């Protein structure tokens, strides 16, 4: 009997030891499993963080590269010329009456004044007299706009007639690029010959050349001469086009989303409409340009290259995006809000516009900004309706001929002149800044509606 009891005690002890060992083994397995899971989680977080940092790094590199290339466009070199407004060079009669003299000054020979003044300034007479080819090289140092600068100065102050006045004029874009590249004094480079480089060195030694902030980049329109080209016309056209786009797409998109979510019956027709809206969001943008050319211009006869037509085309392109985003925002409004309003006696219209729409407005604004940002950078549909034309005048209304910044960037990027590279990068910075302003405005409006 005693032996049996001892055997039972031994078996119990062994059973307890076995259970303890099994529990310890299971605990070790769980701990090891947790450790592996934590390691995988840490690795995943690290990979995610690296992906975000890599993305930010690429954006920083891109912005830095564009900025460095754009910096030369924001300053420009000018030269001081000693201009002699001789009446004989101007081909005018300085003894005429004021009215007659003013008319003569409008048609005076300012090119001759510029050329003779430059020749006198360099003392190119006698044995130093240049031949025709060398003279052309000398006059190419100055912008084609120089003679108009002389004209504006004399028209503003007719007392300069038969006097020598110092006037600042722009240098040619090749000379401007040469100076920005910091070539050695008198060294030929870029598109300048050795003789031209020596002339530039002479002007530099006399402190006649200075670098100024290029305000004309923002106050002038496009030009075939890089030193005269600016973005005012394209920027104005962009703002007018975006105004038309926002004016049409936002109310139409929100109204369409409200109808489909709150009022439309659920049947095959509404399903067909929803499918078509989703499909239109994936249609290439150039198709909308073809539609605008065929229908809006050829059928309805609206003017080509006008912000009105561009805004309508971009409205057709952005409507699906705004409708889809707006429907998602409306659908996210809690059903209890609708039921509570209906329970208190509000009509369907009152519930929609007084309760659902204000709650969904932050999401609707986000969708609208996504659509407008997409439209802001579009080029293909606008090329199809003629907004690629070379337009110098600044548009004053939505029916005037105009171009937009993306198209302007496209045209400048295709130009062979070196100076247009910097202006292309500068225009990209302006476009990005405009997009940033739009997003900041949207963020402020969204926060305002969320607070309400």
Tab-separated table of N, CA, C and O in Angstrom, residues 327-335 338:
chain	number	residue	atom	x	y	z
A	327	UNK	N	-19.795	63.399	-53.941
A	327	UNK	CA	-20.682	62.294	-53.554
A	327	UNK	C	-20.105	61.526	-52.371
A	327	UNK	O	-20.845	61.129	-51.460
A	328	UNK	N	-18.796	61.317	-52.392
A	328	UNK	CA	-18.161	60.623	-51.268
A	328	UNK	C	-18.310	61.424	-49.978
A	328	UNK	O	-18.566	60.860	-48.903
A	329	UNK	N	-18.168	62.763	-50.075
A	329	UNK	CA	-18.313	63.604	-48.888
A	329	UNK	C	-19.752	63.616	-48.385
A	329	UNK	O	-20.009	63.589	-47.169
A	330	UNK	N	-20.718	63.640	-49.301
A	330	UNK	CA	-22.134	63.631	-48.911
A	330	UNK	C	-22.513	62.289	-48.291
A	330	UNK	O	-23.254	62.219	-47.304
A	331	UNK	N	-21.979	61.212	-48.870
A	331	UNK	CA	-22.293	59.881	-48.363
A	331	UNK	C	-21.734	59.669	-46.950
A	331	UNK	O	-22.253	58.870	-46.169
A	332	UNK	N	-20.644	60.407	-46.620
A	332	UNK	CA	-20.011	60.261	-45.310
A	332	UNK	C	-20.781	60.954	-44.188
A	332	UNK	O	-20.481	60.748	-43.009
A	333	UNK	N	-21.763	61.773	-44.522
A	333	UNK	CA	-22.575	62.439	-43.493
A	333	UNK	C	-23.431	61.381	-42.786
A	333	UNK	O	-24.106	60.578	-43.444
A	334	UNK	N	-23.439	61.319	-41.441
A	334	UNK	CA	-24.183	60.275	-40.711
A	334	UNK	C	-25.672	60.290	-41.040
A	334	UNK	O	-26.302	61.362	-41.067
A	335	UNK	N	-26.275	59.126	-41.306
A	335	UNK	CA	-27.718	59.071	-41.590
A	335	UNK	C	-28.560	59.586	-40.423
A	335	UNK	O	-29.679	60.076	-40.629
A	338	UNK	N	-29.740	63.131	-40.861
A	338	UNK	CA	-30.903	63.281	-41.745
A	338	UNK	C	-32.181	62.852	-41.013
A	338	UNK	O	-33.209	63.544	-41.093
